Short mmCIF file of N, CA, C and O in Angstrom, two decimals:
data_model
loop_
_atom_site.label_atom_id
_atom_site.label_comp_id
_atom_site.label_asym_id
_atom_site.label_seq_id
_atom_site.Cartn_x
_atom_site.Cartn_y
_atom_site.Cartn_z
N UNK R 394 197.46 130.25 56.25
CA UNK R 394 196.12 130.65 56.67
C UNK R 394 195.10 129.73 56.00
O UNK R 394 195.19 129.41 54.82
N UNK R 395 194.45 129.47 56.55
CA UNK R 395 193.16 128.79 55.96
C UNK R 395 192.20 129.67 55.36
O UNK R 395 191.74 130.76 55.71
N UNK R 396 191.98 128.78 54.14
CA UNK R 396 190.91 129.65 52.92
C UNK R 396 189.71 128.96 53.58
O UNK R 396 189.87 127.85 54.08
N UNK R 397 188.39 129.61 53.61
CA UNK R 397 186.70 129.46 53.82
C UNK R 397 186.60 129.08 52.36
O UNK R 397 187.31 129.74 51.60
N UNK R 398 185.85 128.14 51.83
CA UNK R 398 185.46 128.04 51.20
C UNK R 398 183.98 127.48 51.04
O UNK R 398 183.61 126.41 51.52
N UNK R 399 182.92 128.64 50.04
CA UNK R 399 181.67 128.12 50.07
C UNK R 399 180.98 127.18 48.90
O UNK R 399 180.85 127.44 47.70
N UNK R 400 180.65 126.26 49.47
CA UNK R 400 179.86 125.44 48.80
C UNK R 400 178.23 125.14 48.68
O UNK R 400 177.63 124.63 49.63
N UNK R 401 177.59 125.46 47.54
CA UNK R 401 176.20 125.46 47.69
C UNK R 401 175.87 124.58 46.61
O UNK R 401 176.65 124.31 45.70
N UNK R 402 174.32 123.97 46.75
CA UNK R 402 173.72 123.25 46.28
C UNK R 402 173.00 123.39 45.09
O UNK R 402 171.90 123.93 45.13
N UNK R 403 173.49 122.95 43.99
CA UNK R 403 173.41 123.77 43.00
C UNK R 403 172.10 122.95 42.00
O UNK R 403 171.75 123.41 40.91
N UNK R 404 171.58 121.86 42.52
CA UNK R 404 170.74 121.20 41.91
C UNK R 404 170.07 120.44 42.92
O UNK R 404 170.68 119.49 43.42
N UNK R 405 168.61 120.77 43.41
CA UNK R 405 168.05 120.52 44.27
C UNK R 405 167.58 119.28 44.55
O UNK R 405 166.99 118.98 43.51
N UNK R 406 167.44 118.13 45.52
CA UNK R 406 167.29 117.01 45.76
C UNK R 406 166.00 116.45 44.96
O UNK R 406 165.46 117.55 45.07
N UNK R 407 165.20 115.82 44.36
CA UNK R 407 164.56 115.43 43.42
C UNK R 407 162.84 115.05 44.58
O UNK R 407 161.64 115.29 44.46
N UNK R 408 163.74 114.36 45.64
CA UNK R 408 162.66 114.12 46.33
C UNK R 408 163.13 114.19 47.83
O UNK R 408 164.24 113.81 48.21
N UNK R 409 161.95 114.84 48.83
CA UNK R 409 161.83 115.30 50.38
C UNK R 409 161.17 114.20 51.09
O UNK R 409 159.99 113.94 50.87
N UNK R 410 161.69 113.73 51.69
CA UNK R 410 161.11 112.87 53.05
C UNK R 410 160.58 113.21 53.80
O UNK R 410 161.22 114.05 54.43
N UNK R 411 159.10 112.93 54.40
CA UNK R 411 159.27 113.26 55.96
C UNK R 411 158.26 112.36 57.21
O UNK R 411 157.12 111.91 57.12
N UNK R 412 158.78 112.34 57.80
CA UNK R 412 158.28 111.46 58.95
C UNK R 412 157.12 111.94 59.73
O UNK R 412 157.02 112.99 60.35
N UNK R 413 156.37 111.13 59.61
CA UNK R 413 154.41 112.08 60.50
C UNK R 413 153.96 110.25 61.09
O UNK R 413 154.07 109.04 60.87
N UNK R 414 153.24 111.66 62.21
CA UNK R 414 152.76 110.63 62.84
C UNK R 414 151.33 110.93 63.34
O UNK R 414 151.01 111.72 64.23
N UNK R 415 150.42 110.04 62.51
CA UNK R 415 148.56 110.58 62.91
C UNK R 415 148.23 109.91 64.20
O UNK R 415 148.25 108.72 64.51
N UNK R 416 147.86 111.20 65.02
CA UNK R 416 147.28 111.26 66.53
C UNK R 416 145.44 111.43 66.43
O UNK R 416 144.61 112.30 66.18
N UNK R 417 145.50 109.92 66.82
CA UNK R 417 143.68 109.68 67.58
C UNK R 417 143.62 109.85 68.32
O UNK R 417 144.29 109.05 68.96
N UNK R 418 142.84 111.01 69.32
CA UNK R 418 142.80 111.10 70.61
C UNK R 418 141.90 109.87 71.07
O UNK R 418 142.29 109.50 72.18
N UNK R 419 141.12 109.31 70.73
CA UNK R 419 140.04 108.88 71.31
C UNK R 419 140.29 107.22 70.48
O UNK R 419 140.78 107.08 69.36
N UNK R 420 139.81 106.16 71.35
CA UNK R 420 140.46 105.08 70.90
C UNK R 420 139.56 104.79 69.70
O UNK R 420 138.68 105.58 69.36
N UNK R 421 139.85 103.43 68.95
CA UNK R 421 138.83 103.35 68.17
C UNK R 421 139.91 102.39 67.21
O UNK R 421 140.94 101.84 67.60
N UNK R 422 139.27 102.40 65.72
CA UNK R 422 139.62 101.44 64.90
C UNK R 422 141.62 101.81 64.40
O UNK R 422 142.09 102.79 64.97
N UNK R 423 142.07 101.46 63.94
CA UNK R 423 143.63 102.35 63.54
C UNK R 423 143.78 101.76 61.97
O UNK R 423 143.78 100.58 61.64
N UNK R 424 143.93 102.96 61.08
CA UNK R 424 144.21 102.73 59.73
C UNK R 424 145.15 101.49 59.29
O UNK R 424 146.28 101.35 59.75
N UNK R 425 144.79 100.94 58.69
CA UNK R 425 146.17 100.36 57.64
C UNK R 425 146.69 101.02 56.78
O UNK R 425 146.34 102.10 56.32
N UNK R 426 147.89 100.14 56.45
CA UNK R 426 148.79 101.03 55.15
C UNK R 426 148.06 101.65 54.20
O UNK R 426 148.17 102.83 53.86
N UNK R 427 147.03 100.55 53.62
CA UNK R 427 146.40 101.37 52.57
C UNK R 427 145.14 102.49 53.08
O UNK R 427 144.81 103.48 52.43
N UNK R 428 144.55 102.08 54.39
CA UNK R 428 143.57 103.45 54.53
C UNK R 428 144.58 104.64 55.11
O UNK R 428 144.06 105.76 55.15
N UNK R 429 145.89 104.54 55.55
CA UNK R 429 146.76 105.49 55.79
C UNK R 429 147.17 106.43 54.68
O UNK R 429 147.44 107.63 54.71
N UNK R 430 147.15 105.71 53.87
CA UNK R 430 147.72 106.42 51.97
C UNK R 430 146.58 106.79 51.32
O UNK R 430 146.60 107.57 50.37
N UNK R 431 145.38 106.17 51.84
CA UNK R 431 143.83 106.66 51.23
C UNK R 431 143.74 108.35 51.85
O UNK R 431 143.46 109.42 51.31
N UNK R 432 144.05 108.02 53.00
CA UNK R 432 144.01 109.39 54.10
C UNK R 432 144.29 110.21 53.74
O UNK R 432 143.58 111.21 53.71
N UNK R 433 146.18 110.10 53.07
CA UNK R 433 146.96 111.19 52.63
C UNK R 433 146.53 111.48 51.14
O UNK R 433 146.73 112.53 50.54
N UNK R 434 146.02 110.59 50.76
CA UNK R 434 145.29 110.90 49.40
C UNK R 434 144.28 112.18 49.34
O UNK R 434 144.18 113.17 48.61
N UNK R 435 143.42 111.53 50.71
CA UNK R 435 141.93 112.66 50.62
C UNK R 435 142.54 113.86 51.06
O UNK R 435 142.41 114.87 50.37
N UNK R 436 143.37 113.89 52.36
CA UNK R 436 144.09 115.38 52.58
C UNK R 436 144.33 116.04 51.82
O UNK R 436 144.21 117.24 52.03
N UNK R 437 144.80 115.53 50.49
CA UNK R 437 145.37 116.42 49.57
C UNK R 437 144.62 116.91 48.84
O UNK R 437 144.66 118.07 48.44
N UNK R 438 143.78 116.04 48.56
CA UNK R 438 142.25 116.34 47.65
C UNK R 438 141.24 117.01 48.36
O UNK R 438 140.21 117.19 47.71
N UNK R 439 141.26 117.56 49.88
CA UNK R 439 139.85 118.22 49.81
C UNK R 439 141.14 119.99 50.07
O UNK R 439 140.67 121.12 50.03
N UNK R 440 142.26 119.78 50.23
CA UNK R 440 142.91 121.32 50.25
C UNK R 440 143.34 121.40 48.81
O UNK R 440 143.36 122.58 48.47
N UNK R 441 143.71 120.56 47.79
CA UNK R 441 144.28 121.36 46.89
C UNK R 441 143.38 120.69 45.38
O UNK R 441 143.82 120.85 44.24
N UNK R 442 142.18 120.00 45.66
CA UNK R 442 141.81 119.77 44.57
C UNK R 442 141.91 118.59 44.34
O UNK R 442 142.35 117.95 45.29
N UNK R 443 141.48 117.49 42.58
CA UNK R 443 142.11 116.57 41.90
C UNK R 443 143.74 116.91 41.66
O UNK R 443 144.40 115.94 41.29
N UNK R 444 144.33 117.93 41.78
CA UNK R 444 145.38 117.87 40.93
C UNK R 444 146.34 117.99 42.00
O UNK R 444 147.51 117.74 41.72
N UNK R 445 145.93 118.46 43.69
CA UNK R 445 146.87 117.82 44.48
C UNK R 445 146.95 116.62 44.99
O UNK R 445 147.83 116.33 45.80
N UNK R 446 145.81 115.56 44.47
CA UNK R 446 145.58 114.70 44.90
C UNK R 446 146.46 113.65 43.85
O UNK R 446 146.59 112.49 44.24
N UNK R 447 147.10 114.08 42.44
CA UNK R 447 147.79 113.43 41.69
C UNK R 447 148.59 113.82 41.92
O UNK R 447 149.30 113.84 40.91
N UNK R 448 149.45 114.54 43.37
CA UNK R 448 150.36 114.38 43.18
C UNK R 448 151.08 113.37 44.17
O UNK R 448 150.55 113.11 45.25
N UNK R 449 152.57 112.67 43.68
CA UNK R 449 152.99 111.17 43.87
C UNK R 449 153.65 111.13 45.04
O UNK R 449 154.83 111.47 45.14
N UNK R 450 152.93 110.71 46.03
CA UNK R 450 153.41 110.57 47.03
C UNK R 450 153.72 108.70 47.38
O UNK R 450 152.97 107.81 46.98
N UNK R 451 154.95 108.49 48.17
CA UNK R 451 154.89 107.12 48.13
C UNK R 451 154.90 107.01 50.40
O UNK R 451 155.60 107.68 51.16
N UNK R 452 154.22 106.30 50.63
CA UNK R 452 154.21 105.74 51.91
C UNK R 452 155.55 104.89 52.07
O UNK R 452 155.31 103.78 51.58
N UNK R 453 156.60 104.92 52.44
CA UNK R 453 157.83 104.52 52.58
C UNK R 453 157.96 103.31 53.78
O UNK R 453 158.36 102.19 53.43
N UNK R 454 157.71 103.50 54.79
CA UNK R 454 157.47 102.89 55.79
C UNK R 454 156.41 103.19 56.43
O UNK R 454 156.16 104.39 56.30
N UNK R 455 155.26 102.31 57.42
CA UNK R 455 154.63 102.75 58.10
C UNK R 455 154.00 101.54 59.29
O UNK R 455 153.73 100.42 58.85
N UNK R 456 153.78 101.86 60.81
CA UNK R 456 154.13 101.19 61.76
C UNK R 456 152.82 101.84 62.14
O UNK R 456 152.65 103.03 62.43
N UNK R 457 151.55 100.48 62.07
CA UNK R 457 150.08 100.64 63.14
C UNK R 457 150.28 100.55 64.21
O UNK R 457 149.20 100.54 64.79
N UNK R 458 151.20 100.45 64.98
CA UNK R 458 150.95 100.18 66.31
C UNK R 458 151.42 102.22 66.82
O UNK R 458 150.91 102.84 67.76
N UNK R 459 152.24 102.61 66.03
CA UNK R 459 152.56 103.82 66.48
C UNK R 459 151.27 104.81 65.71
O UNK R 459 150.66 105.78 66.16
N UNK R 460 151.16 104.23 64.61
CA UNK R 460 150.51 105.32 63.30
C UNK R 460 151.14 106.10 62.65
O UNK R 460 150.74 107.01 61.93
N UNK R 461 152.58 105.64 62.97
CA UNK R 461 153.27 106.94 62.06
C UNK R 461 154.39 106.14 60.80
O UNK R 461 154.66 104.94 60.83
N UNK R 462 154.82 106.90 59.98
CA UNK R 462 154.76 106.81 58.69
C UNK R 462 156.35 107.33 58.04
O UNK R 462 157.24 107.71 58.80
N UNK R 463 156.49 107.27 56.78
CA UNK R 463 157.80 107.79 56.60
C UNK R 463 157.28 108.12 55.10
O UNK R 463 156.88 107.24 54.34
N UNK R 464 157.33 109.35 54.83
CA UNK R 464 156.34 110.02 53.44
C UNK R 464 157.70 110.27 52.12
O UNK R 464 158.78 110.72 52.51
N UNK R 465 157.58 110.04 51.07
CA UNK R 465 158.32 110.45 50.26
C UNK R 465 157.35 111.20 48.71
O UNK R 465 156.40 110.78 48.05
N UNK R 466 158.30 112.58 48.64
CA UNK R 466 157.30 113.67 47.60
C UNK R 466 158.42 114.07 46.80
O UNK R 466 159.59 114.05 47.18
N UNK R 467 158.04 114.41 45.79
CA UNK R 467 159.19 115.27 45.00
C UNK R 467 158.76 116.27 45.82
O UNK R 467 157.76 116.57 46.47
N UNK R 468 160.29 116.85 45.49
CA UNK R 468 160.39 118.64 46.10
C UNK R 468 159.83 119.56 45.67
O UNK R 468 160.04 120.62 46.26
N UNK R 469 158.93 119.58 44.56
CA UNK R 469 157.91 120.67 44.14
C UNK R 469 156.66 120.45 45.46
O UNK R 469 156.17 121.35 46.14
N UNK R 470 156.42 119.30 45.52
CA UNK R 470 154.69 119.18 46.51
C UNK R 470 155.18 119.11 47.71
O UNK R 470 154.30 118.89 48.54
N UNK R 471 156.36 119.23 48.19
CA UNK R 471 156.52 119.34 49.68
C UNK R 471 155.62 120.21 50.59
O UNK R 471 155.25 119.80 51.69
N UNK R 472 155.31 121.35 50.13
CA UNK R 472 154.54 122.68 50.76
C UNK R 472 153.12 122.10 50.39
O UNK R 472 152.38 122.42 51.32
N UNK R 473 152.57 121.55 49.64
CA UNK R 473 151.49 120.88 49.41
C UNK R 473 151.16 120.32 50.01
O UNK R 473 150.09 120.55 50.57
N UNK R 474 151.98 119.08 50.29
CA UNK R 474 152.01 117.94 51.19
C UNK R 474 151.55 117.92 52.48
O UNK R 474 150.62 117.26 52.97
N UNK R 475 152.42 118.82 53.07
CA UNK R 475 152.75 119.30 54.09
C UNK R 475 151.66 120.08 54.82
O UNK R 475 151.39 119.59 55.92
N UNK R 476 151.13 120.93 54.55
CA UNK R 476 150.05 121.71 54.38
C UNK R 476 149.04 121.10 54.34
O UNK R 476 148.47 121.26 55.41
N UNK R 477 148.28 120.26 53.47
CA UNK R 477 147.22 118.99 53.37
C UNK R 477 147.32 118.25 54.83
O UNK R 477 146.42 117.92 55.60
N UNK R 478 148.33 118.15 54.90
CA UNK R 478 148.30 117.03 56.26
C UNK R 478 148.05 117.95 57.47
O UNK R 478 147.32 117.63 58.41
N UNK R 479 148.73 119.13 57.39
CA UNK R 479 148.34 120.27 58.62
C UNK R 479 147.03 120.08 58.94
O UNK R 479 146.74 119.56 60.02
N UNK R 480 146.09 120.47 58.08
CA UNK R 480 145.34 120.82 58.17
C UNK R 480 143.92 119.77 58.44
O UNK R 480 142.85 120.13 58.93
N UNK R 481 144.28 118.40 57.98
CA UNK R 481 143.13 117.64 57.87
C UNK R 481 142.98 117.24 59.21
O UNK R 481 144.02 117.00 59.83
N UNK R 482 141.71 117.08 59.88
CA UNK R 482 141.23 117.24 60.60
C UNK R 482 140.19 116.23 61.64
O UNK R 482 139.75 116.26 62.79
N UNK R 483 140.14 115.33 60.37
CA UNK R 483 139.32 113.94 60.66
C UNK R 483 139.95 113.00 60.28
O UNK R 483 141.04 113.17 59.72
N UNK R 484 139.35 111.67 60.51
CA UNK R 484 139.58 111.02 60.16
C UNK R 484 138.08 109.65 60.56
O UNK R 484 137.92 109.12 61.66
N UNK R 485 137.46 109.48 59.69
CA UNK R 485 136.14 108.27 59.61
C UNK R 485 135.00 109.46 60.75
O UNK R 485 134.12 109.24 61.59
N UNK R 486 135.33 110.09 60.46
CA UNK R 486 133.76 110.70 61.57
C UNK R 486 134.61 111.38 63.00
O UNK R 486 133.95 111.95 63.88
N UNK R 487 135.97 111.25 63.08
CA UNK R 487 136.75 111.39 64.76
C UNK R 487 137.66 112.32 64.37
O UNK R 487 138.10 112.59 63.25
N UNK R 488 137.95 112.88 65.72
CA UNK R 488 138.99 113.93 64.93
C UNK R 488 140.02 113.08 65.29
O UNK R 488 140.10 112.08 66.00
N UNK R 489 141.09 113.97 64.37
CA UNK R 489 142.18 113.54 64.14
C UNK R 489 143.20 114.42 63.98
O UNK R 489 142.71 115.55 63.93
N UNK R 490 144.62 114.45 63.86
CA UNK R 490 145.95 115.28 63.50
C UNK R 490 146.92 114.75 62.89
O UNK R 490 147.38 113.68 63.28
N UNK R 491 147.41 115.38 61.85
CA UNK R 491 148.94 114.89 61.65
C UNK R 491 149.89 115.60 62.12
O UNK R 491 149.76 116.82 62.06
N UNK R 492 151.02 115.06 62.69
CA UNK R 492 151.97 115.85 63.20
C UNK R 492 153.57 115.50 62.44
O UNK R 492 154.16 114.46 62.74
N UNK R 493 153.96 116.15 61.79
CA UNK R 493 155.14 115.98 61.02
C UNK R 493 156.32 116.47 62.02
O UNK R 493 156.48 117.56 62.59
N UNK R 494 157.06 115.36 62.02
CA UNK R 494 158.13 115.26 63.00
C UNK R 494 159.39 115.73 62.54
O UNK R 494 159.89 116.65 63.19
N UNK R 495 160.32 115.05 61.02
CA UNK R 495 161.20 115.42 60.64
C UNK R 495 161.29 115.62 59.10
O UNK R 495 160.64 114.76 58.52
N UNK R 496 161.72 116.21 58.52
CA UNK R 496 161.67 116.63 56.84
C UNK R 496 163.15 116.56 56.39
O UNK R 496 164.10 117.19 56.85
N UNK R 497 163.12 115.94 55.72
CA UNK R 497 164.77 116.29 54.81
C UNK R 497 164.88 115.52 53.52
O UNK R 497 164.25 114.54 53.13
N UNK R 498 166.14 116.46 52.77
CA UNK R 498 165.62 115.80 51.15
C UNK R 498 166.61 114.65 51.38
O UNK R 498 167.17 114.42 50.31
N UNK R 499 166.98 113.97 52.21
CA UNK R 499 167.89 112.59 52.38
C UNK R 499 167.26 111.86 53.36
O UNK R 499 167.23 112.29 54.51
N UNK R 500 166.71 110.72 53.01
CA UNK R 500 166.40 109.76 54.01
C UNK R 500 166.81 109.09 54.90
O UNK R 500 166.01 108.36 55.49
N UNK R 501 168.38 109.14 55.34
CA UNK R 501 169.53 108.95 56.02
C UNK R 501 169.14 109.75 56.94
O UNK R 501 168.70 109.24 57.96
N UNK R 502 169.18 110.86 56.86
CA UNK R 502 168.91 111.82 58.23
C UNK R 502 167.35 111.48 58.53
O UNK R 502 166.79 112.52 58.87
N UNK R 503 166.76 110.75 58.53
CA UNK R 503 165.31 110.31 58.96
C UNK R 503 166.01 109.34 60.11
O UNK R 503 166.02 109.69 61.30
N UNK R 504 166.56 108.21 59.70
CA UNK R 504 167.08 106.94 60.34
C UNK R 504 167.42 107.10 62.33
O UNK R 504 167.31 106.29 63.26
N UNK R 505 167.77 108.36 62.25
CA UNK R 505 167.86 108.67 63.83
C UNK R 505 167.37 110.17 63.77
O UNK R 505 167.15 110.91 62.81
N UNK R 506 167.27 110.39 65.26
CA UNK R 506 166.85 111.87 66.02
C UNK R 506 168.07 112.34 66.90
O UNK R 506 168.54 111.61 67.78
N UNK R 507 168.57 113.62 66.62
CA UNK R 507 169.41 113.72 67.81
C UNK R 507 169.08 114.31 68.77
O UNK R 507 169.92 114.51 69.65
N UNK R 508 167.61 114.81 68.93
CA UNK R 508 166.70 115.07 70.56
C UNK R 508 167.03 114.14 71.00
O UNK R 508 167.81 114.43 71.90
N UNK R 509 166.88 112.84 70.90
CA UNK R 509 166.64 111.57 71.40
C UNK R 509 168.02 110.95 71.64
O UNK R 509 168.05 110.20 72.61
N UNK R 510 168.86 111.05 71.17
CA UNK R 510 170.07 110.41 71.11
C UNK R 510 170.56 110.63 73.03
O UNK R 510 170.51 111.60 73.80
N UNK R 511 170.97 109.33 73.17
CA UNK R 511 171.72 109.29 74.25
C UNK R 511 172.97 108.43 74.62
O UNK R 511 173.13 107.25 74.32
N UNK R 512 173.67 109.06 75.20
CA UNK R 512 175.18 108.97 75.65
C UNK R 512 175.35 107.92 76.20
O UNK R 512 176.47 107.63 76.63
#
């Protein structure tokens, strides 16, 4: 007979990935890397303060022609993160959105989508 055996995660990944992508409705100028990371900077700073704004986020990859990005946080500011970006709303005077596509504490599972995957 086969034994089940459970295995759990007993020391949590150090740092969460996740993939966003900021939607301009309306045409106009498009961030660079660094006003993209300025962005995620202020997001954080007008929802959680100076002290969500220290926290270390690194821009991993990021592609102007799409606007979207590949975010890396330790796993404490994920809900921070995450949340900041929900919510911000502008961007230079225009509105704006972030839309977070995929999250995981391994950056390997970023590399493809399996919505997308085809046969």
């Amino acid at each position: 007979a086969a034994a089940f055996e459970r295995r759990v995660l007993r020391r949590a990944a150090e740092h969460h990935y996740l993939r966003v992508r900021l939607e301009l409705p309306d045409g106009g100028a498009r961030p660079n890397a660094a006003q993209f990371k300025q962005l995620v900077v202020t997001a954080l700073r007008e929802l959680h303060g100076e002290v969500g704004a220290s926290l270390p986020v690194d821009v991993l990859t990021y592609e102007e022609k799409t606007l979207s990005a590949i975010l890396r946080v330790i796993s404490s500011g994920l809900v921070k993160l995450w949340s900041a970006l929900t919510l911000l709303g502008f961007y230079q005077n225009r509105r704006c959105a972030f839309r977070v596509l995929q999250t995981s504490p391994f950056l390997l599972a970023l590399s493809g989508n399996s919505r997308e995957l085809v046969l």
